[in-house]
Each structure stands twice: as structure tokens, then as C-alpha cells.
Coordinates of C-alpha atoms and ligand atoms in Angstrom, one line a residue:
M1 CA 13.8 5.4 -1.8
P2 CA 14.4 4.7 2.3
S3 CA 18.4 5.3 3.6
A4 CA 20.1 2.0 4.4
H5 CA 21.9 3.5 7.0
L6 CA 21.1 2.0 10.3
D7 CA 23.3 4.6 12.0
T8 CA 22.0 7.9 11.0
F9 CA 24.5 10.3 12.9
A10 CA 26.2 11.2 9.6
H11 CA 22.5 12.4 8.4
D12 CA 21.2 13.6 11.3
H13 CA 24.2 16.1 11.3
L14 CA 23.6 17.3 7.8
P15 CA 23.3 21.2 7.5
P16 CA 19.7 22.4 7.9
P17 CA 18.0 22.6 4.5
E18 CA 17.9 26.1 4.4
Q19 CA 21.6 26.4 4.2
L20 CA 22.5 23.6 1.5
P21 CA 23.2 24.7 -1.8
E22 CA 21.0 25.1 -4.7
M23 CA 22.0 21.6 -6.6
L24 CA 22.0 21.5 -10.5
F25 CA 21.3 18.2 -12.7
E26 CA 20.6 19.4 -16.0
L27 CA 23.1 17.2 -17.8
P28 CA 21.6 13.6 -18.8
A29 CA 24.2 11.8 -17.1
L30 CA 23.1 13.4 -13.9
Q31 CA 19.7 11.5 -13.7
F32 CA 20.7 9.2 -11.3
P33 CA 18.1 6.5 -9.8
A34 CA 17.0 6.9 -6.0
Q35 CA 18.8 3.4 -5.1
L36 CA 22.7 3.6 -5.8
N37 CA 26.0 2.3 -4.3
C38 CA 28.8 4.1 -6.2
A39 CA 30.9 1.1 -5.5
T40 CA 28.7 -1.1 -7.8
E41 CA 29.1 1.3 -10.3
L42 CA 32.9 2.0 -10.3
L43 CA 33.7 -1.5 -9.3
D44 CA 31.5 -4.6 -9.8
R45 CA 29.9 -2.8 -12.5
H46 CA 33.0 -4.0 -15.0
V47 CA 33.1 -7.2 -13.6
A48 CA 29.3 -8.1 -14.4
E49 CA 30.0 -7.1 -17.7
G50 CA 33.0 -8.9 -18.5
R51 CA 35.7 -7.1 -17.9
G52 CA 36.9 -8.5 -15.1
D53 CA 40.4 -9.4 -16.2
R54 CA 41.3 -6.3 -17.1
L55 CA 44.3 -4.4 -15.7
C56 CA 42.6 -2.2 -12.4
I57 CA 45.9 -1.2 -10.4
Q58 CA 49.6 -1.4 -10.1
A59 CA 51.8 -0.8 -7.5
P60 CA 55.3 -1.6 -7.3
G61 CA 55.6 -5.3 -7.4
L62 CA 51.8 -6.1 -7.7
R63 CA 48.8 -6.0 -10.6
W64 CA 45.4 -6.3 -9.7
S65 CA 42.8 -6.9 -12.4
Y66 CA 39.0 -5.3 -11.6
A67 CA 38.2 -9.1 -10.4
E68 CA 40.9 -8.9 -7.7
L69 CA 40.6 -5.7 -6.6
Q70 CA 36.7 -6.7 -5.9
A71 CA 37.8 -10.0 -4.8
Q72 CA 39.9 -7.8 -1.7
A73 CA 37.4 -5.6 -1.2
N74 CA 34.4 -8.0 -0.9
R75 CA 36.7 -10.0 1.8
I76 CA 37.7 -6.8 3.9
A77 CA 34.1 -5.8 3.5
H78 CA 33.1 -9.4 5.2
V79 CA 35.7 -8.5 7.9
L80 CA 34.0 -5.4 8.9
V81 CA 30.3 -6.7 8.8
Q82 CA 31.2 -10.1 10.1
E83 CA 34.3 -9.3 12.2
M84 CA 34.4 -5.5 13.6
G85 CA 30.6 -5.4 13.7
L86 CA 30.1 -2.6 11.0
V87 CA 26.5 -1.4 10.6
P88 CA 25.2 0.9 7.5
G89 CA 26.1 4.6 8.1
N90 CA 29.2 3.8 10.2
R91 CA 32.3 5.8 10.1
V92 CA 35.5 4.0 9.0
L93 CA 38.8 5.9 9.5
L94 CA 41.5 5.2 6.4
R95 CA 44.8 5.5 7.1
S96 CA 47.7 4.8 4.8
P97 CA 50.3 6.0 2.1
N98 CA 48.7 5.6 -1.4
N99 CA 48.6 1.8 -2.0
P100 CA 46.4 -0.9 -3.4
M101 CA 45.0 -2.2 0.2
L102 CA 44.0 1.4 0.8
A103 CA 42.2 1.6 -2.5
A104 CA 40.4 -2.2 -1.3
C105 CA 39.6 -1.0 2.0
W106 CA 38.0 2.6 0.7
F107 CA 35.9 0.2 -1.6
A108 CA 34.8 -2.2 1.3
V109 CA 33.5 0.2 3.7
V110 CA 31.5 1.9 0.8
K111 CA 30.3 -1.8 -0.5
A112 CA 29.3 -2.4 3.2
G113 CA 27.2 1.1 3.3
G114 CA 29.9 2.9 5.5
I115 CA 31.4 5.8 5.7
A116 CA 35.1 6.1 4.5
V117 CA 37.0 8.8 6.2
G118 CA 40.3 9.5 5.1
S119 CA 43.3 11.0 6.8
M120 CA 46.3 12.3 5.6
P121 CA 49.1 10.5 6.7
L122 CA 51.3 12.6 8.3
L123 CA 49.0 13.6 10.9
R124 CA 49.7 12.9 14.2
A125 CA 47.5 12.0 17.2
K126 CA 46.1 15.0 18.4
E127 CA 44.9 15.9 15.0
L128 CA 43.3 12.4 14.0
K129 CA 41.5 12.6 17.7
Q130 CA 40.0 15.5 16.5
I131 CA 38.3 14.0 13.4
I132 CA 37.6 10.8 15.2
D133 CA 35.7 12.8 17.4
K134 CA 33.9 15.2 15.5
A135 CA 33.1 12.3 12.8
Q136 CA 32.3 9.8 16.1
I137 CA 34.0 7.1 14.5
S138 CA 33.7 3.6 15.4
H139 CA 36.0 1.4 13.0
A140 CA 39.5 2.1 11.5
L141 CA 41.6 0.2 8.9
C142 CA 45.5 1.4 9.3
D143 CA 48.5 0.7 7.4
L144 CA 50.9 -1.2 10.0
R145 CA 53.5 1.3 9.0
L146 CA 51.4 4.0 10.7
A147 CA 50.6 2.3 14.0
D148 CA 52.1 4.4 16.3
E149 CA 50.3 7.3 15.9
M150 CA 46.9 5.5 15.4
K151 CA 47.5 3.6 19.0
R152 CA 48.1 6.9 20.5
A153 CA 44.7 8.5 19.3
A154 CA 43.0 5.2 19.4
A155 CA 43.8 4.7 23.2
D156 CA 42.2 8.6 23.7
C157 CA 39.3 8.1 21.4
P158 CA 36.1 6.4 23.3
T159 CA 33.9 6.2 20.1
L160 CA 36.9 4.0 18.2
Q161 CA 35.8 0.7 19.2
Q162 CA 37.2 -1.6 16.1
L163 CA 40.9 -1.1 14.5
R164 CA 42.6 -3.6 12.3
Y165 CA 46.0 -2.9 10.8
F166 CA 46.9 -4.1 7.3
H167 CA 50.4 -5.2 5.5
D168 CA 50.4 -7.1 8.6
D169 CA 51.6 -10.5 8.9
G170 CA 50.6 -11.3 12.3
A171 CA 47.4 -13.6 13.6
D172 CA 45.0 -10.5 14.4
G173 CA 46.0 -8.5 11.1
L174 CA 43.4 -7.6 8.5
E175 CA 45.0 -10.0 5.9
A176 CA 44.5 -13.1 8.5
A177 CA 40.9 -12.1 8.6
M178 CA 40.5 -11.5 4.8
A179 CA 41.7 -15.1 4.3
R180 CA 38.5 -16.6 6.5
Q181 CA 36.1 -14.7 4.2
P182 CA 34.6 -15.2 0.8
T183 CA 35.2 -13.3 -2.4
R184 CA 31.7 -12.2 -2.8
F185 CA 29.6 -9.6 -1.1
D186 CA 26.4 -8.3 -1.7
N187 CA 26.7 -4.8 -1.6
V188 CA 24.4 -2.7 0.6
D189 CA 21.4 -0.9 -1.1
T190 CA 22.1 2.8 -0.2
A191 CA 20.1 5.5 -1.3
A192 CA 21.6 7.7 -3.7
D193 CA 21.4 10.4 -0.9
D194 CA 23.0 8.3 1.4
I195 CA 26.4 9.7 3.0
C196 CA 29.7 7.4 1.5
L197 CA 32.6 9.8 2.2
M198 CA 33.8 12.3 4.5
A199 CA 36.5 14.2 3.6
F200 CA 38.3 17.0 6.3
T201 CA 39.6 19.7 4.7
S202 CA 43.1 20.7 4.4
G203 CA 42.2 23.9 6.2
T204 CA 45.0 26.1 7.3
T205 CA 43.4 27.1 10.5
G206 CA 40.9 26.1 13.3
Q207 CA 39.3 22.6 13.8
P208 CA 39.2 20.7 10.8
K209 CA 35.9 20.9 8.8
G210 CA 34.3 17.9 7.6
T211 CA 32.6 17.7 4.1
M212 CA 30.1 14.9 3.6
H213 CA 29.1 13.3 0.0
F214 CA 26.8 11.2 -1.0
H215 CA 27.3 8.0 -3.3
R216 CA 25.3 10.2 -5.8
D217 CA 27.9 12.9 -5.3
V218 CA 30.8 10.2 -6.1
M219 CA 29.2 9.6 -9.6
A220 CA 28.3 13.1 -10.5
A221 CA 32.1 14.6 -10.1
C222 CA 32.5 11.2 -12.5
A223 CA 30.2 12.5 -15.0
C224 CA 31.2 16.2 -15.2
W225 CA 34.8 16.7 -15.2
P226 CA 36.3 13.8 -16.5
P227 CA 34.0 13.2 -19.7
H228 CA 33.8 16.7 -20.8
V229 CA 37.5 18.2 -19.7
L230 CA 39.9 15.1 -19.1
R231 CA 38.3 12.7 -21.7
P232 CA 40.2 9.5 -20.7
V233 CA 40.3 6.2 -22.1
A234 CA 40.2 2.7 -20.9
E235 CA 43.6 2.4 -22.4
D236 CA 44.8 5.1 -19.7
I237 CA 47.0 4.2 -16.8
F238 CA 46.6 7.1 -14.3
I239 CA 49.4 8.1 -11.8
G240 CA 50.2 10.9 -9.6
S241 CA 50.9 12.2 -6.2
P242 CA 47.7 13.6 -4.1
P243 CA 46.7 11.5 -1.3
L244 CA 43.7 9.4 -1.4
A245 CA 42.5 11.2 1.9
F246 CA 42.6 14.4 -0.4
T247 CA 39.4 14.5 -2.7
F248 CA 41.9 15.6 -5.6
G249 CA 43.7 12.3 -5.2
L250 CA 40.8 10.3 -4.8
G251 CA 39.1 11.4 -7.8
G252 CA 42.0 11.3 -10.1
L253 CA 43.8 8.3 -9.1
L254 CA 41.0 5.9 -7.9
L255 CA 37.5 7.2 -9.1
F256 CA 38.2 8.5 -12.3
P257 CA 40.0 5.8 -13.9
L258 CA 37.7 3.1 -12.6
S259 CA 34.7 5.1 -13.8
V260 CA 35.8 4.3 -17.6
G261 CA 37.3 1.2 -17.1
A262 CA 41.2 2.2 -17.2
S263 CA 43.7 1.4 -14.8
T264 CA 45.7 3.6 -11.6
V265 CA 48.9 2.8 -10.4
L266 CA 49.4 3.6 -6.7
V267 CA 52.8 4.5 -5.6
E268 CA 53.8 5.4 -1.9
R269 CA 56.9 7.9 -2.4
V270 CA 56.1 10.8 -4.8
S271 CA 58.8 13.4 -4.4
P272 CA 59.2 14.8 -8.0
P273 CA 61.9 12.6 -9.2
E274 CA 60.1 9.4 -7.6
L275 CA 57.0 10.4 -9.3
M276 CA 58.6 10.8 -12.9
A277 CA 60.8 7.3 -12.1
A278 CA 57.3 5.8 -11.7
V279 CA 55.8 7.4 -14.5
Q280 CA 58.6 5.8 -16.6
Q281 CA 58.4 2.5 -14.9
F282 CA 54.6 1.8 -15.5
G283 CA 54.5 4.0 -18.9
A284 CA 51.7 6.2 -17.1
T285 CA 49.4 8.3 -19.5
V286 CA 47.8 10.9 -17.1
M287 CA 49.2 12.6 -14.2
F288 CA 47.7 14.3 -11.5
T289 CA 50.2 16.5 -9.2
A290 CA 50.4 20.2 -8.1
P291 CA 52.2 23.0 -9.5
T292 CA 55.2 23.1 -7.6
S293 CA 55.6 19.5 -8.7
Y294 CA 55.4 20.2 -12.2
R295 CA 57.6 22.9 -11.9
A296 CA 60.3 21.0 -9.7
I297 CA 60.1 18.0 -12.5
A298 CA 60.4 20.4 -15.5
L299 CA 63.8 22.3 -13.7
S300 CA 65.2 19.1 -13.0
L301 CA 64.9 17.6 -16.4
R302 CA 65.3 21.0 -18.6
D303 CA 68.7 20.0 -20.4
Q304 CA 67.6 16.4 -21.2
P305 CA 66.0 14.4 -23.4
W306 CA 62.3 14.0 -22.3
P307 CA 62.3 10.5 -20.5
A308 CA 58.3 10.4 -20.4
S309 CA 57.0 9.8 -23.6
T310 CA 53.6 7.7 -22.8
L311 CA 52.6 10.9 -20.6
R312 CA 49.5 12.5 -22.6
K313 CA 47.7 14.0 -19.9
C314 CA 48.6 16.5 -16.7
V315 CA 46.6 17.8 -14.9
S316 CA 47.4 20.2 -12.2
A317 CA 45.0 21.4 -9.0
G318 CA 45.6 22.6 -5.6
E319 CA 46.6 25.7 -6.3
A320 CA 46.9 28.6 -8.9
L321 CA 49.0 27.3 -11.7
P322 CA 51.2 30.1 -12.6
A323 CA 51.6 30.8 -16.3
A324 CA 55.3 30.4 -15.9
T325 CA 55.3 27.0 -14.7
R326 CA 52.6 26.2 -17.6
T327 CA 55.3 27.3 -20.4
L328 CA 57.9 25.5 -18.5
W329 CA 56.4 22.4 -18.7
R330 CA 55.1 22.4 -22.1
E331 CA 58.8 23.6 -23.4
T332 CA 59.9 20.3 -21.6
S333 CA 57.6 17.7 -22.1
G334 CA 55.5 18.8 -24.7
V335 CA 52.3 18.4 -22.9
E336 CA 50.2 21.2 -22.0
I337 CA 48.7 21.2 -18.7
I338 CA 45.0 20.5 -17.8
D339 CA 44.8 23.0 -14.9
G340 CA 41.6 23.0 -12.7
I341 CA 39.9 24.4 -9.7
G342 CA 38.2 22.0 -7.1
S343 CA 37.5 21.9 -3.7
T344 CA 36.9 19.4 -0.7
E345 CA 33.4 21.0 -0.3
L346 CA 32.6 20.2 -4.1
L347 CA 34.2 17.0 -4.1
H348 CA 36.2 17.7 -7.3
I349 CA 36.9 20.3 -9.9
F350 CA 34.4 22.8 -11.1
I351 CA 36.3 25.3 -13.6
S352 CA 38.9 24.0 -16.0
A353 CA 40.0 24.1 -19.4
D354 CA 41.4 20.8 -21.9
E355 CA 44.5 20.9 -23.1
K356 CA 43.1 22.8 -26.6
D357 CA 41.6 25.3 -25.0
A358 CA 44.1 26.2 -22.0
R359 CA 44.9 29.9 -21.5
P360 CA 47.9 31.1 -19.8
G361 CA 46.9 32.5 -16.4
A362 CA 43.4 31.0 -16.5
T363 CA 42.2 28.4 -15.0
G364 CA 39.4 27.9 -17.5
K365 CA 35.9 27.9 -18.0
A366 CA 32.7 26.4 -15.9
V367 CA 33.2 22.3 -16.4
P368 CA 29.8 21.1 -17.7
G369 CA 27.1 20.5 -15.3
Y370 CA 28.5 23.4 -12.9
V371 CA 27.4 27.5 -13.1
A372 CA 30.3 29.9 -11.9
C373 CA 29.8 33.4 -11.0
V374 CA 32.2 36.5 -9.5
M375 CA 30.2 38.5 -7.2
D376 CA 30.5 41.7 -5.1
A377 CA 30.3 41.6 -1.4
A378 CA 26.7 42.0 -1.5
G379 CA 26.3 39.1 -3.9
R380 CA 25.8 41.0 -6.8
P381 CA 27.3 39.5 -10.2
L382 CA 30.3 41.5 -11.4
P383 CA 30.6 42.7 -15.3
A384 CA 33.8 41.1 -16.8
G385 CA 37.2 42.4 -15.7
E386 CA 35.8 43.0 -12.0
I387 CA 37.8 41.1 -9.3
G388 CA 35.1 39.8 -6.7
A389 CA 34.3 36.2 -4.8
L390 CA 34.0 33.1 -6.9
A391 CA 30.4 31.4 -6.3
V392 CA 29.5 27.8 -8.0
K393 CA 26.6 25.7 -8.3
G394 CA 26.2 22.2 -9.7
P395 CA 25.6 18.5 -9.1
T396 CA 27.7 18.5 -5.7
G397 CA 28.0 21.1 -3.0
C398 CA 29.0 21.7 0.3
K399 CA 27.7 19.8 3.3
Y400 CA 29.6 20.1 6.8
L401 CA 29.3 17.6 9.3
S402 CA 27.5 20.2 12.2
D403 CA 29.5 23.0 11.4
A404 CA 28.8 26.9 11.6
R405 CA 30.6 27.8 9.0
Q406 CA 28.1 26.1 6.6
A407 CA 26.5 29.6 6.5
Q408 CA 30.1 31.0 5.3
Y409 CA 30.6 28.4 2.5
V410 CA 27.0 28.6 1.2
R411 CA 25.7 31.9 0.7
D412 CA 22.0 32.2 -1.4
G413 CA 22.7 28.5 -2.5
W414 CA 25.8 29.4 -4.0
N415 CA 29.0 27.5 -3.0
M416 CA 31.4 30.9 -1.8
T417 CA 34.7 29.0 -2.5
G418 CA 36.8 31.9 -0.7
D419 CA 38.8 32.6 -3.9
A420 CA 38.8 36.0 -5.3
Y421 CA 38.7 35.6 -9.3
L422 CA 37.9 37.2 -12.3
V423 CA 36.1 36.7 -15.4
D424 CA 37.1 37.9 -18.7
A425 CA 34.8 38.5 -21.9
D426 CA 35.2 34.6 -23.1
G427 CA 34.1 33.0 -20.0
Y428 CA 37.5 32.3 -18.7
Y429 CA 37.9 32.5 -15.1
H430 CA 41.1 34.1 -13.9
Y431 CA 42.5 33.2 -10.3
Q432 CA 43.6 36.4 -8.1
S433 CA 44.5 35.0 -4.5
R434 CA 42.3 33.5 -1.5
T435 CA 39.8 36.3 -1.0
D436 CA 41.4 37.0 2.7
D437 CA 44.9 36.9 1.0
M438 CA 44.5 39.9 -1.2
I439 CA 47.2 42.6 -0.7
I440 CA 45.6 46.2 0.0
S441 CA 49.0 48.3 -0.2
A442 CA 48.3 52.3 -0.3
G443 CA 45.1 51.5 -1.7
Y444 CA 45.9 49.2 -4.6
N445 CA 44.6 46.0 -4.7
I446 CA 47.7 43.2 -5.6
G447 CA 47.0 39.3 -5.7
G448 CA 50.3 37.7 -4.5
P449 CA 50.0 34.9 -7.2
E450 CA 50.3 37.5 -10.2
V451 CA 53.7 38.7 -8.7
E452 CA 54.7 35.1 -7.8
D453 CA 54.4 34.3 -11.9
V454 CA 56.4 36.9 -12.7
L455 CA 59.8 36.2 -10.4
L456 CA 59.3 32.2 -11.1
R457 CA 60.4 33.8 -14.6
H458 CA 63.7 34.9 -13.4
P459 CA 66.4 32.6 -13.7
D460 CA 67.7 32.4 -10.6
V461 CA 64.4 31.8 -8.8
A462 CA 63.5 27.9 -8.0
E463 CA 60.4 28.8 -5.8
C464 CA 58.6 32.0 -4.5
G465 CA 55.9 33.0 -2.1
V466 CA 54.5 36.6 -2.1
I467 CA 52.3 37.7 0.9
G468 CA 51.2 41.2 2.5
V469 CA 53.0 42.5 5.7
P470 CA 52.0 45.4 8.0
D471 CA 53.7 48.5 7.0
A472 CA 52.7 51.6 8.9
E473 CA 52.9 54.0 5.9
R474 CA 51.2 51.8 3.4
G475 CA 49.0 49.7 5.1
Q476 CA 50.4 46.6 3.7
I477 CA 53.3 46.3 1.5
V478 CA 54.4 43.3 -0.9
K479 CA 56.9 41.0 0.5
A480 CA 58.6 37.8 -1.8
F481 CA 60.1 35.0 0.1
V482 CA 62.3 33.4 -2.6
V483 CA 64.3 29.9 -2.7
L484 CA 67.0 30.8 -4.9
K485 CA 68.2 28.1 -7.6
P486 CA 71.6 26.6 -6.2
T487 CA 73.6 28.6 -8.7
A488 CA 72.4 32.1 -7.3
Q489 CA 73.5 34.0 -4.2
P490 CA 71.2 35.4 -1.5
T491 CA 72.8 38.9 -1.6
P492 CA 71.2 42.2 -1.7
A493 CA 72.3 42.5 -5.2
T494 CA 70.3 39.6 -6.1
A495 CA 67.2 41.3 -3.8
A496 CA 67.7 44.1 -5.7
A497 CA 67.8 42.7 -9.5
L498 CA 64.5 40.5 -8.7
Q499 CA 63.0 43.9 -7.5
D500 CA 63.7 45.6 -10.8
Y501 CA 62.6 42.5 -12.8
V502 CA 59.4 42.4 -11.2
K503 CA 59.1 46.3 -11.8
Q504 CA 59.8 45.8 -15.5
A505 CA 57.1 43.2 -16.0
I506 CA 54.0 44.4 -14.2
A507 CA 53.0 47.8 -12.9
P508 CA 55.9 49.1 -10.2
Y509 CA 53.2 49.3 -7.6
K510 CA 53.3 45.6 -7.7
Y511 CA 56.8 44.7 -7.1
P512 CA 57.9 43.1 -3.7
R513 CA 59.5 46.1 -1.3
A514 CA 60.7 43.2 1.0
I515 CA 62.5 40.3 -0.1
E516 CA 63.7 37.6 2.0
F517 CA 65.5 34.5 1.0
R518 CA 64.7 30.8 2.4
D519 CA 65.9 27.3 1.7
R520 CA 62.3 25.8 1.6
L521 CA 58.7 27.3 1.5
P522 CA 56.2 26.1 4.4
R523 CA 53.7 23.6 2.4
T524 CA 50.9 21.2 3.0
E525 CA 50.6 17.7 1.9
T526 CA 48.6 18.7 -0.8
G527 CA 51.5 20.7 -2.1
K528 CA 49.5 24.0 -0.8
L529 CA 51.6 27.0 0.1
Q530 CA 51.0 27.7 3.4
R531 CA 50.8 31.3 3.2
F532 CA 49.9 31.8 6.8
K533 CA 52.9 30.6 7.8
L534 CA 54.8 32.6 6.1
R535 CA 53.0 35.8 8.2
E536 CA 53.8 34.8 11.4
P537 CA 57.3 36.8 12.5
Ligands
3UK601 C1 42.9 26.1 -4.2 C2 43.2 26.4 -6.9 C3 43.7 28.1 -8.1 C4 41.2 27.3 -4.1 C5 41.0 20.3 -4.9 C6 41.0 19.5 -6.9 O1 42.4 21.9 -3.4 C7 41.5 21.2 -3.7 O2 40.5 21.2 -2.7 P1 40.9 22.5 -1.0 O3 39.8 22.1 -0.5 O4 41.1 23.4 -1.5 C8 40.6 24.4 -2.4 C9 41.1 25.3 -2.6 O5 42.3 25.5 -3.2 N1 42.9 25.7 -5.4 C10 42.4 24.6 -5.8 N2 42.7 24.4 -7.0 C11 43.0 25.4 -7.6 N3 43.1 27.8 -6.9 N4 43.8 26.8 -9.0 C12 43.5 26.0 -8.8 N5 43.4 25.2 -10.1 O6 41.8 28.2 -3.0 C13 40.3 26.3 -3.7 O7 39.6 27.1 -3.2 O8 42.2 21.6 -0.8 C14 41.4 20.4 -6.1 C15 40.0 18.5 -7.0 C16 39.8 18.4 -5.4 C17 40.3 19.2 -4.5 N6 39.8 19.0 -3.1

């Protein structure tokens, strides 16, 4: 099947074939046709098969059926093609908090054969410019409320020729242009391996890495974890906090609900209390958020009757779920969390366990469609119980946009996620730390998250982060940064009590020799602890 892309920039900057991961397509659901537009599968198919009137997207004061989302996306696709000169293969920057217009724009770009490039709402002009230059972005659709940084970036980005704002009442706004366009659009007949999505990693250092995904990759992600682990139904109402620019959010809050004909709630404000209020308001049944958000919600509602009886599935990803948080959430809500590790490179979750098979302290097993293994430094598989580097293969995989770091993420056909794991005798994968975050103290290997899990059980601790800091005698020592609950005092006596508590619970050499109290911990927009910031002097 020939590519539909007239602009071949993305395809031309795929990694060389020998640096691509090995791909696995064994499941029957992964037999894709050569020609595939994922927007047709996820959106238009429901309308064509008579489900156009079903509820698709909700937001405060708004309800769109599948037919309504399709009509909005089709109008935007016409604006992109007729008024903004989009040709298939062009990259389109999308910039907005999570809301229905952002979802409509995403589908419009993909319908028109463009490449959707999400951007985290908090990014500044400098960071936007890095993405726009790297991806040679020609078009942007932006929420008017994020116009400041967008304008500043656009002034300095020669490739960016076409920019429209939505949620804009003006004559030049996207809505005015949409009103001039028809509600029918013929999706571009893309090849299954035409790129439709670029996601920049929320990485901590250096230039952002752009991961590229095909139309087929989007459908592969929908065919693996959701039906085998999440098992949603068409009546489900999805909700959550991750931005759609983060593939955890894109999958969980847009692609997966639509893949089963369910509905999604897109809310812009997603602090723990706001998220819970929205769960109640919309009667949400499936929630996606990060471990710290589960903990904060549970701590705030611990002594009250549970207010969200509709919630039946709770998904955690982005960073390790401490066993203490799993227990706290189950005791508060009655729901066992579905943990899953995914990555921007692999698009979505590849190791996970459903609520019946969940084991505290373990992420789960390889998701059907994927294979995983724990390797030593030479790339040899390690026996059960030994800590090594996590390696994964499946129907999605790492394809960086012109980036030498491809050779680090993909080795011998395996995707190397950068995580230290061990696999137990039953095939459950247990997260230890990022490979480069392993603490080595007096010859012992210590994973920060294990110490964090113990500290989180102490009644005085609200949040914590554990890292290794240089030490003349031991190489490194374990240091804990602790946010106390309002009821506790940041005194040497509290620190000593926390140290004793850890020594009683796990091998004493793991206890934090240093403790620092903080008011808050540095986190990314995706809920990840920024350990590198804790290391800064
Ligand atoms: C870490 C986890 C332990 C791990 C993501 C679900 O987080 C996502 O993508 P990113 O590219 O980061 C990937 C890295 O984050 N991680 C994520 N989930 C877990 N560690 N347990 C977990 N459950 O270091 C991984 O390599 O930002 C997650 C779906 C899509 C995603 N993009």
C-alpha cells in the first residue's frame, strides 16, 4: 500500500531499519489491512454502524454524541485542508487543556492524513520552539487561553505557517471557519504504516525526544491492553487527569473509550479534589490517574463515606504504584487498582495486571501481544529473582524522529525502557527503580521506591521521594525527602522515628541516613517525581 503522505518528512526521518525494534503481530486482533486510517476505525465506524446517537464526549455543560464529534472533526478537517493548506504528512501542533475541542482537533488532523503533535499545556515558548523546529511543524491549533506562549513561539519558528485559535469568538477564530464548512469529510486513505502521531517524551533532561506512531500502532494499542486487562464495556464513562498530549491520557481518555463505543469525560482541572468532584458529577466508571493522585484522594476521603459508587475500574501508570497506595485506595474506595507500565515510545501499557490478578508491589505480567524479559548488561536473560534491565517487544515500538538515542532505546530488536525490574517465579514483574536511579550504598543495591513504600505507611507521611546522594565513605547514602501531614512536626525526633520505622520494616542497610522535610515535591505535569531536581544541591 503506497503512503498517502505527500509531505514525507516524518517518514524520511524514521530510524534506519537496523535500529527499529522487532515487531510481533501474533494475536488475531493484530492482523491489520495495508490501508488503515485509525480515525475511521475509532470514530466514523460507530456512526456508519448506526451508533451515531450514542454519547461520546462530555465536559462541563457539554454532551457530544459520536455523530456530533464526527461533524465537529469533519469541519475542522475541512478548515485544515481548504483554508490552512494542510497536505497529508504535515505536522500539526495541538495545544490545549483536555476538552472536547482538543479531541475534535486530534481527529480532524488524523482524518486529513496529518500528524498530530500534542504539547503539554504548561510548556513555555522556548520548549514549544524545540518541538516545532524538531518536528518541522507547519500548522497549529491552539486554545485561545494558551495563546501567549504560542504567539511567542510562533514569532520565532519559521516552519510554522498556519495558526488558528479555538474557543475564540472572533471572526478569525477556528469556530467561525468551521461554520463555513460542511459536516461530511472523506478521510484520507492512509497506509497502515503512515505516521499519524508524534508524542514528545516528558523526559527530564536534554532535548525532547519525538516518538512517532503509525495509524496501525494506535489500533494495536487499542487491541492489546484494553480488551485483555481493562475490559471496558460500551456503557463505561471514562475520566482522568493525564493530558491528551501524554499518550497515557490520549489512550485512556480518548482512544480506548472510543474503541469500544463508550464515552469519555474531558475535564480541564484535575487536581485530586476536582477530579473526584467530576467523577461524582458525571457518574464516571473508569478512572485514569497517577499514583500520587490516588493517594491524595484516598487520604482526603479516608474517614468519610465513599462518595463515588459508580467507579468500578481505576488505572494507575506513569510511575510505580507503591503497595501502600494500592492498599489505601482499596480500603477507601473498595476498588483494586489496575497498575500498568507504559511508555511514550511503546505508546501505551505493556505490563499490567487486572483487579483480580493484582499483586501488591508488582506491576503485573506482559500484556497479551507483548513479550518482556529482564536482562543483564550483556543482553542475556536473567533468572527469576535477579534485578536487571526491562526489555519489551510487541506490536508497537520505539521510532524516534531523527535521534541518536534510538540506539539506546532499541538494542537487538528489544525496546529497553530504562527500568530496573525483577521477574518472580510466577512471571510477575516487580519495578525497582529507573536503571540510572539505583542507589549503591556500601556495595548494596537499593531501589528508592521500596524505601518510599515503607515511609508512605508511616502515619506522619503525606508524600516522599528517596534518592542516593554522594557520600565519601559509602559511595552513596539513602536520602529521603518527606512531606509531612499537617498534623506532624518537622523535627529531629520525627526524622529519627521515620528512620527507625524503616529499619523495622526492611533490611536496615536500606534506611534513609539523611531525611529532609519539604512542603512539596517537584513533579512533572504527568505526576512523575523529578528525582533529578531532588539531587540538585
Ligand atoms: C515509568 C512506570 C513503574 C517507567 C506512560 C502508561 O509513563 C508513561 O510514559 P513516559 O514515556 O514514561 C515511561 C516510564 O515511566 N512508569 C510508567 N508507568 C509505570 N514505572 N510502574 C508503572 N506503572 O520508568 C517507564 O519507563 O512518560 C504510561 C501509558 C502510556 C505512557 N506514555
